[in-house]
PDB file of N, CA and C in Angstrom:
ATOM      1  N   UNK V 789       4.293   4.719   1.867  1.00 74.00           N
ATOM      2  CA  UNK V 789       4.813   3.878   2.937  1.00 74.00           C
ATOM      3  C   UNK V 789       4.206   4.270   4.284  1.00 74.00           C
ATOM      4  N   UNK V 790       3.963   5.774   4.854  1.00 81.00           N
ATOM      5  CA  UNK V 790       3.545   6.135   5.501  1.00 81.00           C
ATOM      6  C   UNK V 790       1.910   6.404   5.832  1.00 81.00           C
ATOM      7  N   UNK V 791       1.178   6.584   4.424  1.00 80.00           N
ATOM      8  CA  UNK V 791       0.163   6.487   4.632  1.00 80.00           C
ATOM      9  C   UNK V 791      -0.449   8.135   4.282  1.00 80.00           C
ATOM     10  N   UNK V 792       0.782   8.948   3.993  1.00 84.00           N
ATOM     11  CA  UNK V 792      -0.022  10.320   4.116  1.00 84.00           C
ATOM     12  C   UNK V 792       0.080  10.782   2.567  1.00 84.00           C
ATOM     13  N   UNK V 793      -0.763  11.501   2.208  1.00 87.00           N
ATOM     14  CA  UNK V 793      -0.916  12.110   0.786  1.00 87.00           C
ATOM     15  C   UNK V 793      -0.423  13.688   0.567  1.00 87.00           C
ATOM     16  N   UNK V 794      -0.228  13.778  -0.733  1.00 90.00           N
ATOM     17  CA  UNK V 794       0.106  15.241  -1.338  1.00 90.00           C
ATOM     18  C   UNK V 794      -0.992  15.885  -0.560  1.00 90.00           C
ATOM     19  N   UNK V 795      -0.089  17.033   0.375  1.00 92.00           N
ATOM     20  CA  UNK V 795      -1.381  18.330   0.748  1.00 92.00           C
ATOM     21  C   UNK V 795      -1.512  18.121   2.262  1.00 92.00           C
ATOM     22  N   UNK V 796      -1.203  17.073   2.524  1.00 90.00           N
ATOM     23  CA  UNK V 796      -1.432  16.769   4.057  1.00 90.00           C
ATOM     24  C   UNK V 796      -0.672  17.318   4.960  1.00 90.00           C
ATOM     25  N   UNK V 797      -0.657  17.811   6.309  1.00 90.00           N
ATOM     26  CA  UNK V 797       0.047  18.378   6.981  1.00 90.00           C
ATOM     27  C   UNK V 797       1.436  17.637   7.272  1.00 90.00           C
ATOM     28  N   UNK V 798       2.539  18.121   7.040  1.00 86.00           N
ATOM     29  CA  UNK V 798       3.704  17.118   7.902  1.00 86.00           C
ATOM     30  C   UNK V 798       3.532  17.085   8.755  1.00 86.00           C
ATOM     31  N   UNK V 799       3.840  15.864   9.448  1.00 84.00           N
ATOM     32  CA  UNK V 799       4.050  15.275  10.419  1.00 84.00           C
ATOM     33  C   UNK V 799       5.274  15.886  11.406  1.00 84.00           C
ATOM     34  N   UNK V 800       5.975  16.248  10.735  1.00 83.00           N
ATOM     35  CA  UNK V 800       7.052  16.792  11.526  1.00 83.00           C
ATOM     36  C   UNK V 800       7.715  18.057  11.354  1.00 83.00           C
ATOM     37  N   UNK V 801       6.813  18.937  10.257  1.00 86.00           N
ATOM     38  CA  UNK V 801       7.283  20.494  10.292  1.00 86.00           C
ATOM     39  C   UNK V 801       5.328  20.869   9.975  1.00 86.00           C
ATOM     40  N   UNK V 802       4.434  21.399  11.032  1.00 88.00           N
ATOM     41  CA  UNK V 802       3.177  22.099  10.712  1.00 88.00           C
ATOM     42  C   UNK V 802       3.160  22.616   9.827  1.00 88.00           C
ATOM     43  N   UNK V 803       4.122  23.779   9.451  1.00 93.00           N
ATOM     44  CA  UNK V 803       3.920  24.867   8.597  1.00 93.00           C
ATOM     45  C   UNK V 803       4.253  24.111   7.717  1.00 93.00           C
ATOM     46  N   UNK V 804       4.212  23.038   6.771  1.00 90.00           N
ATOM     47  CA  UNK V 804       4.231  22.774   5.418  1.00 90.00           C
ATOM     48  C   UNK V 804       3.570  21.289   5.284  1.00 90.00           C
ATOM     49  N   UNK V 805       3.399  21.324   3.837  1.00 92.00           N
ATOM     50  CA  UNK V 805       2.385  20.325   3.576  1.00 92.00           C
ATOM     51  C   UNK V 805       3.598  19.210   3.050  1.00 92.00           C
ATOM     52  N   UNK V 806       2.854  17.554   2.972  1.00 89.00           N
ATOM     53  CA  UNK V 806       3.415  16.695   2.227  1.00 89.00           C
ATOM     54  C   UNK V 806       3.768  16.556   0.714  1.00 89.00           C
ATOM     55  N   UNK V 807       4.797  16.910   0.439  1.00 91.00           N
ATOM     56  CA  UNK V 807       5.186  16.336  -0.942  1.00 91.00           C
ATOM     57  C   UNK V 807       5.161  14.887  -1.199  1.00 91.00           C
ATOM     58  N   UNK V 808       4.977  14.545  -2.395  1.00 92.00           N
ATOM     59  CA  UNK V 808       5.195  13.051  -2.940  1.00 92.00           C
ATOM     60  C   UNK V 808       6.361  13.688  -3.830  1.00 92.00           C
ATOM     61  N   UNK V 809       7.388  11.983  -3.922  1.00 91.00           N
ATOM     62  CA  UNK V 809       8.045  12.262  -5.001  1.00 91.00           C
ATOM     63  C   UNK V 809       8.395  10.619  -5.169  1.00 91.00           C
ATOM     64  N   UNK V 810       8.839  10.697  -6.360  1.00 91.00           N
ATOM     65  CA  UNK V 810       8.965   8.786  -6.477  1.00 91.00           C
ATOM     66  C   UNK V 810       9.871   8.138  -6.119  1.00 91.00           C
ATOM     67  N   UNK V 811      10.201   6.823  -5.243  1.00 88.00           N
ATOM     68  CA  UNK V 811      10.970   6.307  -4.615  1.00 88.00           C
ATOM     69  C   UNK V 811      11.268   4.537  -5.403  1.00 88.00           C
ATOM     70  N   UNK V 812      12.320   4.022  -5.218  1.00 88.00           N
ATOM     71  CA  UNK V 812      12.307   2.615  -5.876  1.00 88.00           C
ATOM     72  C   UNK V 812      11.966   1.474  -4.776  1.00 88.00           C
ATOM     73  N   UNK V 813      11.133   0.789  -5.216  1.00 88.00           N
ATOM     74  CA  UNK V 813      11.024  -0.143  -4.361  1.00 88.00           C
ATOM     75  C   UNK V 813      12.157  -0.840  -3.810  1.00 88.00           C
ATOM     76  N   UNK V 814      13.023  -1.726  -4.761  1.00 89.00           N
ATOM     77  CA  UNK V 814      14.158  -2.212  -4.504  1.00 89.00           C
ATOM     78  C   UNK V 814      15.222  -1.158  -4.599  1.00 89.00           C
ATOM     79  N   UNK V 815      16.228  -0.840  -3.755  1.00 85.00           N
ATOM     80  CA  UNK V 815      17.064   0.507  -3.484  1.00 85.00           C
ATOM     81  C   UNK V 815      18.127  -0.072  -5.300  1.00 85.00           C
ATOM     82  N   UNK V 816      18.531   0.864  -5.855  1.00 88.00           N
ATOM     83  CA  UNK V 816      19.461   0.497  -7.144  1.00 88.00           C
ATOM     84  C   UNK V 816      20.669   0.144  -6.690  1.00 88.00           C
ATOM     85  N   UNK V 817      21.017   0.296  -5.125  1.00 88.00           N
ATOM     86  CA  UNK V 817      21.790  -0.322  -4.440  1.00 88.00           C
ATOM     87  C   UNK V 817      21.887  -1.996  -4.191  1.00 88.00           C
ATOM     88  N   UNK V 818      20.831  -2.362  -4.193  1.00 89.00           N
ATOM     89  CA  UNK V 818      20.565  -3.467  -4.299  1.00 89.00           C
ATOM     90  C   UNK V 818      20.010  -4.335  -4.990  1.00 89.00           C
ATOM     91  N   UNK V 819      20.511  -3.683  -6.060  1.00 92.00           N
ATOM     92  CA  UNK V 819      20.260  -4.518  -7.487  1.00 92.00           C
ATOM     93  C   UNK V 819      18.679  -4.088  -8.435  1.00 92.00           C
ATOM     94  N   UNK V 820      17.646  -2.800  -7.552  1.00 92.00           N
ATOM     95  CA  UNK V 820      16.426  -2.515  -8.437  1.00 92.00           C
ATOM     96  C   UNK V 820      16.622  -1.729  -9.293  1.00 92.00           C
ATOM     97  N   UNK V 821      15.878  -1.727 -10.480  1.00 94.00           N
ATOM     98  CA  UNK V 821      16.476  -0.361 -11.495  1.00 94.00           C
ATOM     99  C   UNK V 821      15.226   0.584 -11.379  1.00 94.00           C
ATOM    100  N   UNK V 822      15.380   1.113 -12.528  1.00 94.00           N
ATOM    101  CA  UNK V 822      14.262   2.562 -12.729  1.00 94.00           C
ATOM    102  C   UNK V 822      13.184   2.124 -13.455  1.00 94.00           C
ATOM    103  N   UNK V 823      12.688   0.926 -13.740  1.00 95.00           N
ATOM    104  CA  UNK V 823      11.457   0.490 -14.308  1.00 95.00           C
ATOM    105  C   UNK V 823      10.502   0.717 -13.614  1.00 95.00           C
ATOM    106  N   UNK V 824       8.986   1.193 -14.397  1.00 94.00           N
ATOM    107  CA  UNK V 824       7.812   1.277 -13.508  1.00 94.00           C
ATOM    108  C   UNK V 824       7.705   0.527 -12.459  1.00 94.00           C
ATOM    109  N   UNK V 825       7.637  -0.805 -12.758  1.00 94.00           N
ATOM    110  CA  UNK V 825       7.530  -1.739 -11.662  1.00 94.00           C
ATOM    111  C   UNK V 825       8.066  -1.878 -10.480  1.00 94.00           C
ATOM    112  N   UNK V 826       8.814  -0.981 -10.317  1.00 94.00           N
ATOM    113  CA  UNK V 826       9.838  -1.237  -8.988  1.00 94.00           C
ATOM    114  C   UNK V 826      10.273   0.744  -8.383  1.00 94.00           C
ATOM    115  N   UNK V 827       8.865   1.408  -8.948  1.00 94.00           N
ATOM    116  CA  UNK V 827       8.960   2.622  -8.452  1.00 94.00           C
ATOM    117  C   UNK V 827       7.766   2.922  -8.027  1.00 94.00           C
ATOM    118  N   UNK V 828       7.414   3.556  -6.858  1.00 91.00           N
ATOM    119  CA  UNK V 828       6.253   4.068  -5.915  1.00 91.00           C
ATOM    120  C   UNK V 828       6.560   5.481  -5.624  1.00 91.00           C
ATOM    121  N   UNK V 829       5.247   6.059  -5.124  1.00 90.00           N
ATOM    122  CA  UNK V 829       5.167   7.277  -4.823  1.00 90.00           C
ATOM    123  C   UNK V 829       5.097   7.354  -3.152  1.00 90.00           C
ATOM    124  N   UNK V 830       6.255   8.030  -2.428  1.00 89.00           N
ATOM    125  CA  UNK V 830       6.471   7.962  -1.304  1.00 89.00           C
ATOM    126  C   UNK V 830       6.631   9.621  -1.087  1.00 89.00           C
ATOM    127  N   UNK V 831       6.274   9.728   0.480  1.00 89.00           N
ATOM    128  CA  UNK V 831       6.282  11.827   0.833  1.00 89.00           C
ATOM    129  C   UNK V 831       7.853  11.588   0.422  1.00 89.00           C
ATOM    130  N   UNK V 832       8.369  12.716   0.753  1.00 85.00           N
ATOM    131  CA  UNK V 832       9.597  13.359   1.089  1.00 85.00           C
ATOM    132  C   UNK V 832      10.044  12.632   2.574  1.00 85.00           C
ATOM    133  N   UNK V 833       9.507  12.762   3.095  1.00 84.00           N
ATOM    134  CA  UNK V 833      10.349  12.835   4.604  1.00 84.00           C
ATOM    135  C   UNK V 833      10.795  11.017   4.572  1.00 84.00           C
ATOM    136  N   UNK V 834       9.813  10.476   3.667  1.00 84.00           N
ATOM    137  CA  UNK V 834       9.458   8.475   3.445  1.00 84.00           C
ATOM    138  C   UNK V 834      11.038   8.548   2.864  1.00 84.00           C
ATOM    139  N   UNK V 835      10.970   8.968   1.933  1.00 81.00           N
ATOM    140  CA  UNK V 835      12.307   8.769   1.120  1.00 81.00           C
ATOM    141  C   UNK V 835      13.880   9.532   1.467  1.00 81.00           C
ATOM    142  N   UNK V 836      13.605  10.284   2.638  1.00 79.00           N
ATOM    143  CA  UNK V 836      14.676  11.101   2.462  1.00 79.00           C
ATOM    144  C   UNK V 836      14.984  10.241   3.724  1.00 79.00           C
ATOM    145  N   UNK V 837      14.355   9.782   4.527  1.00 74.00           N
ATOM    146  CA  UNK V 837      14.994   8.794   5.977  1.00 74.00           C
ATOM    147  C   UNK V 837      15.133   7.143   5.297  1.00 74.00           C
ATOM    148  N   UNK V 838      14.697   6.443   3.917  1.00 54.00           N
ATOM    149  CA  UNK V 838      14.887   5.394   3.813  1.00 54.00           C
ATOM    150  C   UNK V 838      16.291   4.867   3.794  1.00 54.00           C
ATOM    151  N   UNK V 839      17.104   5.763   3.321  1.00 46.00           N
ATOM    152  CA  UNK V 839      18.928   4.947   3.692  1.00 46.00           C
ATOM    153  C   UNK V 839      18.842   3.610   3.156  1.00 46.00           C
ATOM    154  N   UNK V 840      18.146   3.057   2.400  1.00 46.00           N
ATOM    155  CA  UNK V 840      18.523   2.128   1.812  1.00 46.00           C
ATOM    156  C   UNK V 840      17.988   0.853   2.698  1.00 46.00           C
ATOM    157  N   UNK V 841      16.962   1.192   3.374  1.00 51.00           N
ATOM    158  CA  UNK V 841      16.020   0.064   4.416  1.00 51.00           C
ATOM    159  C   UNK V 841      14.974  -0.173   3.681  1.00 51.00           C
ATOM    160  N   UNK V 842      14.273  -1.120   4.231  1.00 53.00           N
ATOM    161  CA  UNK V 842      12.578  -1.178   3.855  1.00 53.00           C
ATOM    162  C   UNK V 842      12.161  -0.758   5.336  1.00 53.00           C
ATOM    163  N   UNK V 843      10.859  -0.844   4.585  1.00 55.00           N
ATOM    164  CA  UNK V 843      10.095  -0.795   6.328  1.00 55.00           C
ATOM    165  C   UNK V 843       9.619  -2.397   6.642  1.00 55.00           C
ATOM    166  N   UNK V 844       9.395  -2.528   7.411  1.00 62.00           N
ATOM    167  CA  UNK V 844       8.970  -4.068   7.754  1.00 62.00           C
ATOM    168  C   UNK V 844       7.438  -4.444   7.631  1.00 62.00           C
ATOM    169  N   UNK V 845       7.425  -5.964   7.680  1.00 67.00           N
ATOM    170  CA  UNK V 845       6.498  -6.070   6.807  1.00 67.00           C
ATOM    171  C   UNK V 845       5.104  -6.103   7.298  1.00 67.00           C
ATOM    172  N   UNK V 846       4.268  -5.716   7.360  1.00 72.00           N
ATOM    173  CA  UNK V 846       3.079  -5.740   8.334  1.00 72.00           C
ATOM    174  C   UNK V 846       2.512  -7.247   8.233  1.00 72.00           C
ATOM    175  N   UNK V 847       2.326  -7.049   9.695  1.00 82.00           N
ATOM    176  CA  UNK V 847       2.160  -8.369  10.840  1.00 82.00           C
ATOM    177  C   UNK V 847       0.576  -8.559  10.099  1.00 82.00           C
ATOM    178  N   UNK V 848       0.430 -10.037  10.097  1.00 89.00           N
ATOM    179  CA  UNK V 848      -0.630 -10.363   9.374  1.00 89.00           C
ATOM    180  C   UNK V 848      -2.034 -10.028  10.014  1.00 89.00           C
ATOM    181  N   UNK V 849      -2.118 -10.222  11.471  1.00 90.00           N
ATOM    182  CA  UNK V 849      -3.673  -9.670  12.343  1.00 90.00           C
ATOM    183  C   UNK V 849      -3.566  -8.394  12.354  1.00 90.00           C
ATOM    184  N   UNK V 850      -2.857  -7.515  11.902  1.00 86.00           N
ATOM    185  CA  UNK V 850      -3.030  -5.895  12.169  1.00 86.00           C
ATOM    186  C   UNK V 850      -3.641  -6.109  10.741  1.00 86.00           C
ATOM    187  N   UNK V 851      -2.413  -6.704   9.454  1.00 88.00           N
ATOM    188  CA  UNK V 851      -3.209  -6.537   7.608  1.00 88.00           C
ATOM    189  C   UNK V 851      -4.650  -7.376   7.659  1.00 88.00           C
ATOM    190  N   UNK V 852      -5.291  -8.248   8.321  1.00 91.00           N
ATOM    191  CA  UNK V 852      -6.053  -8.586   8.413  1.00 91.00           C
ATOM    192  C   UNK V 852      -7.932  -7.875   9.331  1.00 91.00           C
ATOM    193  N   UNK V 853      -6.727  -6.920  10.085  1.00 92.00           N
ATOM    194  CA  UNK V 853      -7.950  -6.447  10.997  1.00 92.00           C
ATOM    195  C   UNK V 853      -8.076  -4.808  10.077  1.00 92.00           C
ATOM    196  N   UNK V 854      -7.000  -4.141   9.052  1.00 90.00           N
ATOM    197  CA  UNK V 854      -7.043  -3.354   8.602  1.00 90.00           C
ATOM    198  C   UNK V 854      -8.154  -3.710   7.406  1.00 90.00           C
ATOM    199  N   UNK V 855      -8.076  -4.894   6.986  1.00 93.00           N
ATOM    200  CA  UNK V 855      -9.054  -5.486   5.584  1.00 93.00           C
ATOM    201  C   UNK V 855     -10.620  -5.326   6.154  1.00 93.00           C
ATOM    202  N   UNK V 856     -10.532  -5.821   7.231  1.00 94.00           N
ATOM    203  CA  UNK V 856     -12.006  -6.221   8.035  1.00 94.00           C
ATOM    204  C   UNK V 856     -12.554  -4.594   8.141  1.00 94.00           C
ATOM    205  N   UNK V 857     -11.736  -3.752   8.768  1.00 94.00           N
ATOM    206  CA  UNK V 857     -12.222  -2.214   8.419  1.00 94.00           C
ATOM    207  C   UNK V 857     -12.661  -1.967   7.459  1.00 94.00           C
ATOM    208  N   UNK V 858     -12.199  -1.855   6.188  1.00 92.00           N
ATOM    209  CA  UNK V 858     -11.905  -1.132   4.900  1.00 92.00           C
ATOM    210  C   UNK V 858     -13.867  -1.429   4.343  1.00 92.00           C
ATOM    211  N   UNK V 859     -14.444  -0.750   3.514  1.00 95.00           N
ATOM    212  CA  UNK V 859     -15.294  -1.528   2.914  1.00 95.00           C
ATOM    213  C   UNK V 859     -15.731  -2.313   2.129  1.00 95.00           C
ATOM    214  N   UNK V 860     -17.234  -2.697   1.816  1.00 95.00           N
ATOM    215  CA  UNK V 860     -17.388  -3.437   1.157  1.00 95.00           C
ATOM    216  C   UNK V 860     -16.567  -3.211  -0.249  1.00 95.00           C
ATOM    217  N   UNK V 861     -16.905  -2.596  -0.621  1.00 95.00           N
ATOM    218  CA  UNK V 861     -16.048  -1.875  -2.020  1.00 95.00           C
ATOM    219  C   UNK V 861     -14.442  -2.316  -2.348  1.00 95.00           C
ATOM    220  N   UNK V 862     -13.886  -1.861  -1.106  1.00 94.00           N
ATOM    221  CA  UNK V 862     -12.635  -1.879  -0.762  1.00 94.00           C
ATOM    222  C   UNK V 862     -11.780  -3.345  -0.754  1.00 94.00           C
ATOM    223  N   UNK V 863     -13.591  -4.614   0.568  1.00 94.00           N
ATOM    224  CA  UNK V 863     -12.468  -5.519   0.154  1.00 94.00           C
ATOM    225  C   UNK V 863     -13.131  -6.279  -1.080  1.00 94.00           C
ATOM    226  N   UNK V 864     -14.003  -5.740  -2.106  1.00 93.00           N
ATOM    227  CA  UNK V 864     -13.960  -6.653  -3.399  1.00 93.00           C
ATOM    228  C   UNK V 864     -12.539  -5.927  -4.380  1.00 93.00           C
ATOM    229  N   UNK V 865     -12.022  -4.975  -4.299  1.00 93.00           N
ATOM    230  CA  UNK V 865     -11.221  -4.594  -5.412  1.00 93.00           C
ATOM    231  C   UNK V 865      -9.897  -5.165  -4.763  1.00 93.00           C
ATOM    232  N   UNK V 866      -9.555  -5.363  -3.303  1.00 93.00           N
ATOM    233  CA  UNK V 866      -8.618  -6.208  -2.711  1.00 93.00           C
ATOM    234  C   UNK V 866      -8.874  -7.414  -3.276  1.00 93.00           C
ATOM    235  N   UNK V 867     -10.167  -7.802  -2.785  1.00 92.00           N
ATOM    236  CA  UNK V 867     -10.336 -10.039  -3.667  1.00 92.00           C
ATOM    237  C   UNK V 867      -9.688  -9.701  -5.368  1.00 92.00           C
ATOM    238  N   UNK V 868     -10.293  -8.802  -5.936  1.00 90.00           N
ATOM    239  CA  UNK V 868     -10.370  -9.223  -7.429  1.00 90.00           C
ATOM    240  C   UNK V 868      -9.045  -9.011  -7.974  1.00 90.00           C
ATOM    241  N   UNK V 869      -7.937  -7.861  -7.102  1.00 88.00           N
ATOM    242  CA  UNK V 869      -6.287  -7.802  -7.361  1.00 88.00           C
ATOM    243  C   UNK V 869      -5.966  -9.150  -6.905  1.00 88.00           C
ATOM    244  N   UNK V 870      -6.534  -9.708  -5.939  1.00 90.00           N
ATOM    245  CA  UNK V 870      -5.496 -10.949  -5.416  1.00 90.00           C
ATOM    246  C   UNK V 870      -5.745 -12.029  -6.254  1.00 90.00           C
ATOM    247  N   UNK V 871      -6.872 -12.191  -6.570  1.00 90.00           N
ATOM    248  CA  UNK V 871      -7.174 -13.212  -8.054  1.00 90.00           C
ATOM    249  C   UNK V 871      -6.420 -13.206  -8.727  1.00 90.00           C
ATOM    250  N   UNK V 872      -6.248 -11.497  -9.344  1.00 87.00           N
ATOM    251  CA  UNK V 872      -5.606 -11.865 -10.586  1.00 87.00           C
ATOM    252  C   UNK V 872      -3.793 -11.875 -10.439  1.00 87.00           C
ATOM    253  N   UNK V 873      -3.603 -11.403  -9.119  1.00 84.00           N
ATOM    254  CA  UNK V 873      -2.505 -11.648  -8.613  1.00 84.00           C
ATOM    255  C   UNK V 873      -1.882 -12.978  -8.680  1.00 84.00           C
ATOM    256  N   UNK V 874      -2.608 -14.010  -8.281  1.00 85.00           N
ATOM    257  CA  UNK V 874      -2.338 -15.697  -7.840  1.00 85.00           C
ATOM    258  C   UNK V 874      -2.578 -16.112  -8.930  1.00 85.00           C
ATOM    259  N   UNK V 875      -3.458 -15.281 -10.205  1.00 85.00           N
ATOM    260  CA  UNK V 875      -3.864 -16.012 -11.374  1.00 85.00           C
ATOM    261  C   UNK V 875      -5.144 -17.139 -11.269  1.00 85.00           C
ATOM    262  N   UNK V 876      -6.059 -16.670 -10.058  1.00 85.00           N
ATOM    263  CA  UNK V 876      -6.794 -17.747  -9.758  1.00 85.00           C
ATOM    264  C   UNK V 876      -8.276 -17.426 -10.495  1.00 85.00           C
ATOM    265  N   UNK V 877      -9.383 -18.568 -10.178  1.00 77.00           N
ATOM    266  CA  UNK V 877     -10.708 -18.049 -10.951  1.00 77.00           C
ATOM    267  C   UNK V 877     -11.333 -16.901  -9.816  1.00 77.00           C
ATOM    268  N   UNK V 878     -12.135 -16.163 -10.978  1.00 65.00           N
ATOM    269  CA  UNK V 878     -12.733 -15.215 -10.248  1.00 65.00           C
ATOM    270  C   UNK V 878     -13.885 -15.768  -9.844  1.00 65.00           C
ATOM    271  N   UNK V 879     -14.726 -15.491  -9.041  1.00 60.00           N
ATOM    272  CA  UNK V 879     -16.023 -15.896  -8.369  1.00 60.00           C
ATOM    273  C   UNK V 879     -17.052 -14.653  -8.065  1.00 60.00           C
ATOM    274  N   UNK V 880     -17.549 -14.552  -8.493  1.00 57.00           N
ATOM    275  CA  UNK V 880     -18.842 -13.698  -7.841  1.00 57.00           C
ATOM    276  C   UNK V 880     -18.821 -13.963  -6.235  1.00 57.00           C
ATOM    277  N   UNK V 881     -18.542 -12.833  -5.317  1.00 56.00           N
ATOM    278  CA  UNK V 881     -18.522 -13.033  -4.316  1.00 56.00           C
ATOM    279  C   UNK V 881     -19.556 -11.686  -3.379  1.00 56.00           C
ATOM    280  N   UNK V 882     -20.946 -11.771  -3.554  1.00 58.00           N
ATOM    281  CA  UNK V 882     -21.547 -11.352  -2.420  1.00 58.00           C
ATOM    282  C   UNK V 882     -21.349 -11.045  -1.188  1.00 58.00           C
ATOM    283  N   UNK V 883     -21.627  -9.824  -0.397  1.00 58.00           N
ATOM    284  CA  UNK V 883     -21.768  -9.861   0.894  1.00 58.00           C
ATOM    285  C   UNK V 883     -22.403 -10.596   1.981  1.00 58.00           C
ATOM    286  N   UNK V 884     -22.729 -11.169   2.836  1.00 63.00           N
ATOM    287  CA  UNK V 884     -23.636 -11.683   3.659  1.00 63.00           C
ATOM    288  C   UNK V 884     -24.830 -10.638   4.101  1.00 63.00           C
ATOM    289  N   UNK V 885     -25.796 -11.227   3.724  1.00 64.00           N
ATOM    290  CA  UNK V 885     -26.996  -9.783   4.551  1.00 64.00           C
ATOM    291  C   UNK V 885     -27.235 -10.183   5.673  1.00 64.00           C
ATOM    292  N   UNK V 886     -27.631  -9.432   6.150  1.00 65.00           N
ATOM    293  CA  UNK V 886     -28.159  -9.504   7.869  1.00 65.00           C
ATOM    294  C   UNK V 886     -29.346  -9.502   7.884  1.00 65.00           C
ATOM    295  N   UNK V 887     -30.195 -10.444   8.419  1.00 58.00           N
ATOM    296  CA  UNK V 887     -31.362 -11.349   8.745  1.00 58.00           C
ATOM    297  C   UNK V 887     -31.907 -10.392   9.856  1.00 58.00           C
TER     298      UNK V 887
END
């Protein structure tokens, strides 16, 4: 949720590193159970302040200007999840070269 991985410095105590531990997407409070599908790997500090919130949902020109960063690599394995996400045809999709 946060963005930081096993090993990484906390954010909010130096002297120790980030744990992961698994969190439910939908809280079992609100109706998610313990199936794969509805469990992620979130630090400690992600899960121990969630109280039963989400985080909100990222604003589409920040998820859009974050895609435009990422690389080439990055955004074909983004296209080819969202394909098969929507169930749509796949396409061979090239980069543009520069002339």
């Amino acid at each position: 949720m946060c963005g930081m991985a096993a090993g990484d410095t906390d954010p909010y105590n130096s002297q120790r590193t980030v744990r992961l531990t698994i969190g439910h997407i939908i809280d079992k409070s609100k109706g998610g159970d313990d199936s794969p599908q509805n469990l992620r790997a979130v630090c400690t500090n992600c899960n121990e302040g969630l109280q039963n919130s989400s985080p909100p949902k990222p604003d589409r020109i920040l998820l859009l200007a974050q895609v435009r960063r990422a690389t080439i690599q990055d955004q074909k394995i983004l296209l080819e999840w969202l394909l098969k996400k929507f169930n749509l045809e796949a396409h061979k999709i090239e980069p543009k070269r520069k002339s």
